[in-house]
PDB file of C-alpha atoms in Angstrom:
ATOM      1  CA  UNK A1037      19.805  -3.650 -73.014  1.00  0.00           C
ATOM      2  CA  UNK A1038      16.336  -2.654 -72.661  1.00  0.00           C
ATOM      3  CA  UNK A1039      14.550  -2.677 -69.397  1.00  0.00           C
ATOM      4  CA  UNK A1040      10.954  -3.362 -68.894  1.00  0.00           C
ATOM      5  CA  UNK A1041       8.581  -4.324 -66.488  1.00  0.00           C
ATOM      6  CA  UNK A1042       8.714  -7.647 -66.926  1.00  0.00           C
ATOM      7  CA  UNK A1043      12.345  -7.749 -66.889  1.00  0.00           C
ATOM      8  CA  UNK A1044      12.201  -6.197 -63.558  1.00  0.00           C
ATOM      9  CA  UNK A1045       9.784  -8.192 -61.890  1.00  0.00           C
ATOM     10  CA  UNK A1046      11.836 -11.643 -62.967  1.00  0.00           C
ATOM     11  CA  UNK A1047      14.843  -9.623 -61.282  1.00  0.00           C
ATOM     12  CA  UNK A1048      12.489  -9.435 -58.215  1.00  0.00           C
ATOM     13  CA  UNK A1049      11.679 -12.831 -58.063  1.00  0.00           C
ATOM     14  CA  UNK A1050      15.319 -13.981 -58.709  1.00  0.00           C
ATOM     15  CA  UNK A1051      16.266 -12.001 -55.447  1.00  0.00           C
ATOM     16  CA  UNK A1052      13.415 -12.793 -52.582  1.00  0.00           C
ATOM     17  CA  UNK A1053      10.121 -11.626 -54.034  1.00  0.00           C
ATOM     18  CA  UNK A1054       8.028 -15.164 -54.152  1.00  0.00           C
ATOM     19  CA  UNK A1055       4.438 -13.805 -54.589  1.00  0.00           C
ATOM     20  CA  UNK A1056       4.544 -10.792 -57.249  1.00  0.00           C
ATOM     21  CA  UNK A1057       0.954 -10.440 -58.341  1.00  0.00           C
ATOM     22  CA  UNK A1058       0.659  -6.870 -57.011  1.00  0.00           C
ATOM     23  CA  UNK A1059       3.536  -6.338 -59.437  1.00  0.00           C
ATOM     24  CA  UNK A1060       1.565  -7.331 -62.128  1.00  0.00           C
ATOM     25  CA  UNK A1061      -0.920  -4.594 -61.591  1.00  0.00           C
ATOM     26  CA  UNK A1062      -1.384  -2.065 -64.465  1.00  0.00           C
ATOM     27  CA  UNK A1063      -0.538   0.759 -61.442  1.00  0.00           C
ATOM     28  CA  UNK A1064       2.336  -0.472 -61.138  1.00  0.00           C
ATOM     29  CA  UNK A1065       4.845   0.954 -64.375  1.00  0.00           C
ATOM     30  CA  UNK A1066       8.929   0.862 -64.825  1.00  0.00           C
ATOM     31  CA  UNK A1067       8.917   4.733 -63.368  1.00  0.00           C
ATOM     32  CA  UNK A1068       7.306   3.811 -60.169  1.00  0.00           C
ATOM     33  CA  UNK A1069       8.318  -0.137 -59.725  1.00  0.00           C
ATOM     34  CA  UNK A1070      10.541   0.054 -57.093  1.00  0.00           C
ATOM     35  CA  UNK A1071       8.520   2.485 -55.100  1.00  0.00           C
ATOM     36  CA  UNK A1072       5.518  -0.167 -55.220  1.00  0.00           C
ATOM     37  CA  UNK A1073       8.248  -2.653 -53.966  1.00  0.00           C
ATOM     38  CA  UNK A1074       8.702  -0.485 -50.864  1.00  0.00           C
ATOM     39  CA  UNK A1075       4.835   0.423 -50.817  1.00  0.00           C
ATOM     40  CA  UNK A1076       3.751  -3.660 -50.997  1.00  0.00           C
ATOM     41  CA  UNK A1077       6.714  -4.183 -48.146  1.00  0.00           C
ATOM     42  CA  UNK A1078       8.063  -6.349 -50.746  1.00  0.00           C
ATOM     43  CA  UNK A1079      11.977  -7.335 -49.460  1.00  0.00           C
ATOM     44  CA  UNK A1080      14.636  -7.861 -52.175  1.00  0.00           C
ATOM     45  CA  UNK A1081      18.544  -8.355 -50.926  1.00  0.00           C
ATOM     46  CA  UNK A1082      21.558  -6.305 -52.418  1.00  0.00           C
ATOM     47  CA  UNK A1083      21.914  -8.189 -55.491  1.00  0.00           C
ATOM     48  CA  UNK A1084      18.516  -6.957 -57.130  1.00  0.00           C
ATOM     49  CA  UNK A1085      20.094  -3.338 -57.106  1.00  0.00           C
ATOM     50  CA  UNK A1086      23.406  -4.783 -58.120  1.00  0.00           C
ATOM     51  CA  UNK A1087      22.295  -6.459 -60.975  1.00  0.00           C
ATOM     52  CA  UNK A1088      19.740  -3.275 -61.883  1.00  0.00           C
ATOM     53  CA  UNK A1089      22.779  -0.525 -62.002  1.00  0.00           C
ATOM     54  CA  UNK A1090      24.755  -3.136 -64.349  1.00  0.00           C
ATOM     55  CA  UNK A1091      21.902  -3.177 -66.809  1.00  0.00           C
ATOM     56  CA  UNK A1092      21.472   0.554 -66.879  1.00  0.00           C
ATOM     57  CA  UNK A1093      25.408   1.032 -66.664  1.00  0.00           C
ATOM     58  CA  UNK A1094      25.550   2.373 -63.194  1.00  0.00           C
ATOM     59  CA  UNK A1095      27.805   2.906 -60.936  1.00  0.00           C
ATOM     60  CA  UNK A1096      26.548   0.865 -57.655  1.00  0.00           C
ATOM     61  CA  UNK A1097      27.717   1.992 -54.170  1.00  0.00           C
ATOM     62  CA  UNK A1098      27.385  -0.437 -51.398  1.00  0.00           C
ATOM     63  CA  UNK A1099      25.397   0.799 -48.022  1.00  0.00           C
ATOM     64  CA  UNK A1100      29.131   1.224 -46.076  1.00  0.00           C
ATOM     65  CA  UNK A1101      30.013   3.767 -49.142  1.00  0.00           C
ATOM     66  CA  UNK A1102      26.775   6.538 -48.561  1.00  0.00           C
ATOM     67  CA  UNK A1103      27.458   9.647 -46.679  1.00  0.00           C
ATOM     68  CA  UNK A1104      24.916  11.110 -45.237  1.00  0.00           C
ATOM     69  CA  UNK A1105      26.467  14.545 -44.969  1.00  0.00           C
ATOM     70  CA  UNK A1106      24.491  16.437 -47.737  1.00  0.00           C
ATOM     71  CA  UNK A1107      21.211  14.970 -46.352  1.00  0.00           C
ATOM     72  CA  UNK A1108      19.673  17.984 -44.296  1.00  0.00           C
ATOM     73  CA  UNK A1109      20.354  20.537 -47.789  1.00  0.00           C
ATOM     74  CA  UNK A1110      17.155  18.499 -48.893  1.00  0.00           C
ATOM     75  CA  UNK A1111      13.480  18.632 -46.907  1.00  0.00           C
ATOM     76  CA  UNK A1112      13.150  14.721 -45.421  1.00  0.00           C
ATOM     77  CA  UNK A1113       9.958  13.535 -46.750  1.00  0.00           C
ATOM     78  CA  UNK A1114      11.274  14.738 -50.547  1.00  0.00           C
ATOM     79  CA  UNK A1115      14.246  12.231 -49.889  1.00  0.00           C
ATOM     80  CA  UNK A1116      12.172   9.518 -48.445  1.00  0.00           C
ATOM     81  CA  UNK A1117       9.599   9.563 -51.100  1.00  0.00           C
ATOM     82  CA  UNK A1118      11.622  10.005 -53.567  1.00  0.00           C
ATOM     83  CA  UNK A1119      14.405   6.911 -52.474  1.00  0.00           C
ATOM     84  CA  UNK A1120      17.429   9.331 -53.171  1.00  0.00           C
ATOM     85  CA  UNK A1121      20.240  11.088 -51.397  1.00  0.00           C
ATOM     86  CA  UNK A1122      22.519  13.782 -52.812  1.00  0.00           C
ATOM     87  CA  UNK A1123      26.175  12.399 -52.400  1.00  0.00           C
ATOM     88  CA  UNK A1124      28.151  15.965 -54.019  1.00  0.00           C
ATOM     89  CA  UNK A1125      26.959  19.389 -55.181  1.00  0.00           C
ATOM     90  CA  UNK A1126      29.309  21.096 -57.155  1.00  0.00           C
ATOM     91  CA  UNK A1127      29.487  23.684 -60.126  1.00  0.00           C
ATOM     92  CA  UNK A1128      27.416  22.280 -62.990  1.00  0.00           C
ATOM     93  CA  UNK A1129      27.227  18.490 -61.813  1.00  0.00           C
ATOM     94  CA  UNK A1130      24.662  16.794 -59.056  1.00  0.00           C
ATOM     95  CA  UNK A1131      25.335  13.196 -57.798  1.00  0.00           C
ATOM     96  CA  UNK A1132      22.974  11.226 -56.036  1.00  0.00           C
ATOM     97  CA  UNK A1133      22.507   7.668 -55.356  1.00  0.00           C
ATOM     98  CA  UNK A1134      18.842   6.658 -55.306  1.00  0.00           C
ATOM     99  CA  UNK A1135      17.140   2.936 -54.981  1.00  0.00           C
ATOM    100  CA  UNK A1136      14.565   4.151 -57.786  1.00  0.00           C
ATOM    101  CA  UNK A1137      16.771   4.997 -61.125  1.00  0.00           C
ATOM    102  CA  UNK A1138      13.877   5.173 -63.226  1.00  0.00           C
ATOM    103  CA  UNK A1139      12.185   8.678 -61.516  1.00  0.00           C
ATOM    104  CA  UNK A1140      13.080  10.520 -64.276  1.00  0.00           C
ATOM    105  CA  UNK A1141      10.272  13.603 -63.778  1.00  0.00           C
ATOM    106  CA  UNK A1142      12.241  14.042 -60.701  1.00  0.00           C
ATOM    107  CA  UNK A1143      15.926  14.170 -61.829  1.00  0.00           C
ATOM    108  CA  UNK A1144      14.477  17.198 -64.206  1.00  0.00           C
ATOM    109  CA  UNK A1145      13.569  18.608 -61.410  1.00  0.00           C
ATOM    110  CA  UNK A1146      16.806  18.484 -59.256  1.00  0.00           C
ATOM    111  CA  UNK A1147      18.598  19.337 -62.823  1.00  0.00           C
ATOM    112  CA  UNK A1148      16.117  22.782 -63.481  1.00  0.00           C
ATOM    113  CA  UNK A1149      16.712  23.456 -59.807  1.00  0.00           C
ATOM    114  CA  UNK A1150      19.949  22.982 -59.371  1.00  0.00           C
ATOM    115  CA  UNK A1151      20.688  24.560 -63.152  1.00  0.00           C
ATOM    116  CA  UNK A1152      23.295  21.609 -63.367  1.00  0.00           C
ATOM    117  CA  UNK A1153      23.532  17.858 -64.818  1.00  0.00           C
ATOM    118  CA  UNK A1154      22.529  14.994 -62.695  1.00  0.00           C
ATOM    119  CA  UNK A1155      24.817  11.833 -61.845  1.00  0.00           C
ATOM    120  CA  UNK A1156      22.195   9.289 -60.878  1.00  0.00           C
ATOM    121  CA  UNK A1157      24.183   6.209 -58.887  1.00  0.00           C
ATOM    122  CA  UNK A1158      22.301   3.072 -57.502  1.00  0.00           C
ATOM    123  CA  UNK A1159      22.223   1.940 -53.818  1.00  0.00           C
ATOM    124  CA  UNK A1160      19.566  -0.455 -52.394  1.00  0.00           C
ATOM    125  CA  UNK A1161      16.387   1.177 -50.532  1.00  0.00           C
ATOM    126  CA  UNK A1162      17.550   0.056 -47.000  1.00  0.00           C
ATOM    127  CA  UNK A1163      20.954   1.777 -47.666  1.00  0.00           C
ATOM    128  CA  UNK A1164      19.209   4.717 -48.506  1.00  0.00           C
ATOM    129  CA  UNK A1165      16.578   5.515 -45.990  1.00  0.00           C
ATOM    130  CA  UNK A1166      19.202   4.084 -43.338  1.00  0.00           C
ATOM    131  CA  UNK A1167      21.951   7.229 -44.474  1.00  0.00           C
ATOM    132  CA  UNK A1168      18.593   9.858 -44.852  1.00  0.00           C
ATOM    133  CA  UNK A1169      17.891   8.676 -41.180  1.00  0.00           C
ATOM    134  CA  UNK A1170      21.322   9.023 -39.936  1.00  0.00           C
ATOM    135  CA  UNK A1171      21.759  12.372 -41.791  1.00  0.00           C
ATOM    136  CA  UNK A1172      18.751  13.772 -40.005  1.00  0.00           C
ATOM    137  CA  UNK A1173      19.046  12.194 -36.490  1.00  0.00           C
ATOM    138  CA  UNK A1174      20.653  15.445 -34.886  1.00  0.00           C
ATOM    139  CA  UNK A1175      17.989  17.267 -36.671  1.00  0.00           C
ATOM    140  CA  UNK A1176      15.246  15.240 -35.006  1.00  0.00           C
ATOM    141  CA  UNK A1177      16.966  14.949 -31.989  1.00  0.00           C
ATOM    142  CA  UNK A1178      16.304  18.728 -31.318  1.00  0.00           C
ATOM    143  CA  UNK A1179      13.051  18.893 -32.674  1.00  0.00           C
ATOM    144  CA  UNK A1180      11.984  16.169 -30.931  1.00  0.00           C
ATOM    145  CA  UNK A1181      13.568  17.697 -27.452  1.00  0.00           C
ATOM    146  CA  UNK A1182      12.255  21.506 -27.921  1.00  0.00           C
ATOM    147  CA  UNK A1183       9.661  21.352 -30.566  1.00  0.00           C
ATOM    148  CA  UNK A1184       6.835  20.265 -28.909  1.00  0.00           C
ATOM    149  CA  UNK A1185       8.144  22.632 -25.709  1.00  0.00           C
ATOM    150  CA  UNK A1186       7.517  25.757 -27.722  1.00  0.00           C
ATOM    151  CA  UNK A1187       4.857  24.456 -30.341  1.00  0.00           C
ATOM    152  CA  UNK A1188       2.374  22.986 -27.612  1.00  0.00           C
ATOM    153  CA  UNK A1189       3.605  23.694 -23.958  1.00  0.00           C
ATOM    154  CA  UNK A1190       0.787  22.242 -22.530  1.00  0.00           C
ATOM    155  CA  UNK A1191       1.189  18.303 -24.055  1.00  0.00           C
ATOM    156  CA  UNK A1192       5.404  18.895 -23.649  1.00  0.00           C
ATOM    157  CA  UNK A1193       6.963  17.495 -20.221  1.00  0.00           C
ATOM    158  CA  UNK A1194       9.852  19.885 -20.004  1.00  0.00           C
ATOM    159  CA  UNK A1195       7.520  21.631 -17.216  1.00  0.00           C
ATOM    160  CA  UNK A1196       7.190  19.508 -14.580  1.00  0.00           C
ATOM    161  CA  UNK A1197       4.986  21.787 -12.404  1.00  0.00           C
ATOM    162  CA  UNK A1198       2.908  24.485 -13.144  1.00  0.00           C
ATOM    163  CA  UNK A1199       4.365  27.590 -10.647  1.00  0.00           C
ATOM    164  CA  UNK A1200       1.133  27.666  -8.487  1.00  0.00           C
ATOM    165  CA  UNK A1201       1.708  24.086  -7.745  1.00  0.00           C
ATOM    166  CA  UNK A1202       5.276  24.970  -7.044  1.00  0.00           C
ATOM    167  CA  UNK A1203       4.126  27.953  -4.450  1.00  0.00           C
ATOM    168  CA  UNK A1204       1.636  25.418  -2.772  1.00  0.00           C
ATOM    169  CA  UNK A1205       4.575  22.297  -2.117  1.00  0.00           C
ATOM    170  CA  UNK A1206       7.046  25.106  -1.129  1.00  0.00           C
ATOM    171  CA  UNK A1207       4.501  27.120   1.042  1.00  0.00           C
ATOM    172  CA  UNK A1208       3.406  23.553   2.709  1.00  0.00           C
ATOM    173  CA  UNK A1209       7.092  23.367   3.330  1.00  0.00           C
ATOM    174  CA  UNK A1210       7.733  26.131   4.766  1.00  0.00           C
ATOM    175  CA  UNK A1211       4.402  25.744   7.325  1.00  0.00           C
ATOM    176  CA  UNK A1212       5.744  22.141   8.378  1.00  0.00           C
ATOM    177  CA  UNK A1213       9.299  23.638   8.861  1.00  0.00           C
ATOM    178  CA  UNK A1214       7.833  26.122  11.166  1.00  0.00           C
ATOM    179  CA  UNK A1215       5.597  23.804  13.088  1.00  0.00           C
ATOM    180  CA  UNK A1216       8.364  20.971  13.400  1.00  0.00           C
ATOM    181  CA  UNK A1217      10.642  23.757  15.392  1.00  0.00           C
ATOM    182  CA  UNK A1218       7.806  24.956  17.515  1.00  0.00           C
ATOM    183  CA  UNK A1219       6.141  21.669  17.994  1.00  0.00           C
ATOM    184  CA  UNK A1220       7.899  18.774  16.096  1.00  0.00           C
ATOM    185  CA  UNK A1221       5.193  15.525  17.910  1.00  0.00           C
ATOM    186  CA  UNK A1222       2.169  18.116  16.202  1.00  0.00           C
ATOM    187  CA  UNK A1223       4.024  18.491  13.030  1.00  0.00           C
ATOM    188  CA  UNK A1224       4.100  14.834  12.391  1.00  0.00           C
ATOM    189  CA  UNK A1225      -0.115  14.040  13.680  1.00  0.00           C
ATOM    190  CA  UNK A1226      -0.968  16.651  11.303  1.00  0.00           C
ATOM    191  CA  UNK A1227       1.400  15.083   8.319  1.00  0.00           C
ATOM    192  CA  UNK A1228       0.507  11.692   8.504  1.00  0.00           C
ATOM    193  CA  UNK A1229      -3.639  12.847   8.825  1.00  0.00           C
ATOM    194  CA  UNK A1230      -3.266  14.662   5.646  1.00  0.00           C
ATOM    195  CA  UNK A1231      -1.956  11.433   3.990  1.00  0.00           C
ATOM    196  CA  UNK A1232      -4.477   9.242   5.659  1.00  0.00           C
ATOM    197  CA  UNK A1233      -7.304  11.108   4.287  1.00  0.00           C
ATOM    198  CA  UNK A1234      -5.472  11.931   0.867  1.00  0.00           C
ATOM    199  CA  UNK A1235      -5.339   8.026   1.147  1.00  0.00           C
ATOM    200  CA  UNK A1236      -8.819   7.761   1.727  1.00  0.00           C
ATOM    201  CA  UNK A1237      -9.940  10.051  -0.962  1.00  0.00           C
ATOM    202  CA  UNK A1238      -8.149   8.451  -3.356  1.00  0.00           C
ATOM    203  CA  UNK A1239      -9.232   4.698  -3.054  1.00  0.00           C
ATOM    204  CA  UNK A1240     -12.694   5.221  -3.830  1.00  0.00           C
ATOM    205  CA  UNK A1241     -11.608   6.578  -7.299  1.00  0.00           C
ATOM    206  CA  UNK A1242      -9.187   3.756  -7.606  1.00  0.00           C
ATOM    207  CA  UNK A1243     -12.404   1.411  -7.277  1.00  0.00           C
ATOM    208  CA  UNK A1244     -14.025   3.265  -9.137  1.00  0.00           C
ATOM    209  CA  UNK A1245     -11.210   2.956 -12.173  1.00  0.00           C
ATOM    210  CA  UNK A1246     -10.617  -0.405 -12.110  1.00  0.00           C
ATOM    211  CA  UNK A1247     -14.639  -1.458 -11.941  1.00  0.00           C
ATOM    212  CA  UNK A1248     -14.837   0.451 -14.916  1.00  0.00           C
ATOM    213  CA  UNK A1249     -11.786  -1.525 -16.222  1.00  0.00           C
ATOM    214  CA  UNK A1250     -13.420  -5.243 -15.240  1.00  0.00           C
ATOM    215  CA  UNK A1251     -16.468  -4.846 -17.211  1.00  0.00           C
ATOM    216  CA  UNK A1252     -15.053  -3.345 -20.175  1.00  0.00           C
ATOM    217  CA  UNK A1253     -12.888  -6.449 -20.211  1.00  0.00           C
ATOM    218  CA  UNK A1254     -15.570  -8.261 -21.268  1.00  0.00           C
ATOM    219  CA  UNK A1255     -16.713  -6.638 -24.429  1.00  0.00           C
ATOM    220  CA  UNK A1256     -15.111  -7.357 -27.335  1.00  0.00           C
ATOM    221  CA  UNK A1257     -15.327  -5.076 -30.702  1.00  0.00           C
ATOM    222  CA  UNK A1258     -14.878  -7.315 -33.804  1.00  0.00           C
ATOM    223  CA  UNK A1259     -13.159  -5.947 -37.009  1.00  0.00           C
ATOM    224  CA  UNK A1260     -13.521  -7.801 -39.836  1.00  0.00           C
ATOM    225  CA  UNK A1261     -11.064  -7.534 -43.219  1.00  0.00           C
ATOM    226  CA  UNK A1262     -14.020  -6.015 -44.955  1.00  0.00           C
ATOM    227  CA  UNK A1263     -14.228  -3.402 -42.225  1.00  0.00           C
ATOM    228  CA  UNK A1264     -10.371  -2.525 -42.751  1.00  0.00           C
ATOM    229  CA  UNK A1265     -10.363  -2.730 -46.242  1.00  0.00           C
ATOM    230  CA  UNK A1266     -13.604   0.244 -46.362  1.00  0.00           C
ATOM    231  CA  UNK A1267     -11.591   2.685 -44.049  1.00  0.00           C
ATOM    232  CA  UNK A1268     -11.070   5.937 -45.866  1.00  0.00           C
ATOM    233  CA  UNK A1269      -7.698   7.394 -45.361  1.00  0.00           C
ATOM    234  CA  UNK A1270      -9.304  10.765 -43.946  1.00  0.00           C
ATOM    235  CA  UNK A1271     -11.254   8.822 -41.451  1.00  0.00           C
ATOM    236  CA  UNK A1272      -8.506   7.823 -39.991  1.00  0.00           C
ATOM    237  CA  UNK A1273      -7.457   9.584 -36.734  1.00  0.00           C
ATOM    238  CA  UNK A1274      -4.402  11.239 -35.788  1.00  0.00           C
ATOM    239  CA  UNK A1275      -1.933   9.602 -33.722  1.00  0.00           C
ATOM    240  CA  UNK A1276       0.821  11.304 -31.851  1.00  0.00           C
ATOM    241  CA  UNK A1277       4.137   9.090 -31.150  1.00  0.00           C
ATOM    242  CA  UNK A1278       5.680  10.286 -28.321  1.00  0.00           C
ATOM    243  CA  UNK A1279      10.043   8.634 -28.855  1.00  0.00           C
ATOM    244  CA  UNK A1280      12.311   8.500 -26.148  1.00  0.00           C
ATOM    245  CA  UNK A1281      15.537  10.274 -27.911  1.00  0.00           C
ATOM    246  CA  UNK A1282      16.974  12.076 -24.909  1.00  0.00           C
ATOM    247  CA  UNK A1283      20.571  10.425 -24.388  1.00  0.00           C
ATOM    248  CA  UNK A1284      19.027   8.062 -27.037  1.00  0.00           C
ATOM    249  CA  UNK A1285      20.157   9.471 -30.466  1.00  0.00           C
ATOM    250  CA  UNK A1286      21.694   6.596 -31.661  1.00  0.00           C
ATOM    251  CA  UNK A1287      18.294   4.512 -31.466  1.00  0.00           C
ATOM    252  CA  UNK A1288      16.540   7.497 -32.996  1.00  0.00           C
ATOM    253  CA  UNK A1289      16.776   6.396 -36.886  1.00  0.00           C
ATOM    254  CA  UNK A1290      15.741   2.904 -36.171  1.00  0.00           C
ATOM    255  CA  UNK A1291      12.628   4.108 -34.538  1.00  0.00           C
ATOM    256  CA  UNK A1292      11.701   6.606 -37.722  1.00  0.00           C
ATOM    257  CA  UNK A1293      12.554   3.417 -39.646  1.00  0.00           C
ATOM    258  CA  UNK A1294      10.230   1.548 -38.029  1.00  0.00           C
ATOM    259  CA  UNK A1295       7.382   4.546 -37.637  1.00  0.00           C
ATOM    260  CA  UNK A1296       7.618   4.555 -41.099  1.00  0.00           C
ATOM    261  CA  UNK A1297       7.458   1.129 -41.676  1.00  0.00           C
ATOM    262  CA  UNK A1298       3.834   1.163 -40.393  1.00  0.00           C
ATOM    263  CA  UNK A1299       0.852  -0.145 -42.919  1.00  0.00           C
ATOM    264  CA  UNK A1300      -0.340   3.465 -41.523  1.00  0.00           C
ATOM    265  CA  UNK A1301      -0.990   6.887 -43.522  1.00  0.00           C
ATOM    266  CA  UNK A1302       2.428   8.915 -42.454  1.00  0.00           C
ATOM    267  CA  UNK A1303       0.455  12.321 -42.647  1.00  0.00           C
ATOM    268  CA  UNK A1304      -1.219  11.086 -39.531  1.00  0.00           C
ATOM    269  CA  UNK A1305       1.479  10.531 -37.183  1.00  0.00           C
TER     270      UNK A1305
END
């Protein structure tokens, strides 16, 4: 059986696609189709990969079947991009399952690179990124927990004071200690003065804040489609996601998932 284009995008519309018009676009070929499925957030169920590995003569493994265990031998954003996920590397034969079956430049690759031949199985693309997230969550785990510590100490909470602030709380300790003993009705008028006028110090500011909060309230900055559509992917500024994982591994790949999910350029996160 030969498979085309067209072919496919009647499979895509048999299994969820409704609208396929950005199918239809000249970009979009039989090497890259199911990419631009994941690209245009189009969602197809199981049954379009089912039926796809039957017409090439594929085995199909179901999302319960992938192991994830060979995913960290391969750099993540190869495997993402490229929908694939080595299953067994062995002496002169590569399997993988992969969502896209047509990426052809890139199973030369793995085959020059590897120096042996490539098994190429079908799995849908949820299955996929789901066992390339689950594969990787220890390894983002600790990146995310000590990476930023060491990279950039400064924007990293592990320190929670700096270790003049530490001498200054421990030294004011120490003072109150020794006043409390000598003179314990003192120690507590001079405590409760420094608060009032730390509390007194501080309110202005407060004001201050949340005057500068009411009137911004009421200007309003109106983007337009046209205004969205002109954006420039290297105008666009970087954004840092800071993701509770500590204790929280298991959450982890659902929050990549949905990071990378995002109608957002993923070199700016």
């Amino acid at each position: 059986m030969t498979i085309t284009k067209e072919w496919l995008i009647q499979l895509a519309k048999k299994h969820g696609v409704t609208d396929a018009t950005k199918l239809e676009s000249s970009q979009v070929t039989l090497q890259n189709f199911v990419f631009k499925l994941r690209e245009n957030k189009y969602e197809v169920d199981e049954g379009f990969f089912i039926e796809l590995a039957d017409a090439l003569g594929l085995q199909y493994i179901p999302r319960m079947d992938l192991k994830a265990d060979l995913a960290a031998a391969i750099p993540y954003l190869i495997l993402k991009e490229n929908l694939f996920l080595p299953l067994s590397i062995s002496e002169g034969r590569v399997r993988v399952a992969t969502a896209n079956p047509f990426n052809s430049d890139f199973f030369n690759v793995l085959k020059s690179l590897f120096g042996a031949e490539v098994e190429v199985c079908v799995a849908s693309t949820e299955a996929v990124e789901e066992a390339i997230d689950k594969g990787y969550s220890g390894i983002h785990e600790r990146r995310a927990l000590k990476e930023l510590r060491y990279r950039s100490p400064d924007e990293s909470a592990f320190r929670v004071l700096y270790p003049w602030q530490r001498s200054v709380i421990l030294g004011f300790i120490i003072l109150f200690s020794v006043l409390f003993v000598l003179n314990y009705p003192l120690s507590f008028i001079v405590l409760f003065s420094l608060i009032n006028i730390a509390y007194f110090c501080v309110n202005p500011v407060k004001f201050y804040i949340a005057f500068k909060g009411f009137r911004g309230s009421r200007r309003a900055v109106h983007v337009s489609s046209k205004d969205v559509e002109s954006l420039q992917e290297k105008d666009l500024p970087v954004y840092t996601i800071l993701v509770p994982v500590y204790r929280e591994a298991k959450a982890l790949r659902h929050v990549l998932k949905n990071m990378y999910s995002l109608d957002y350029p993923k070199e700016k996160f």
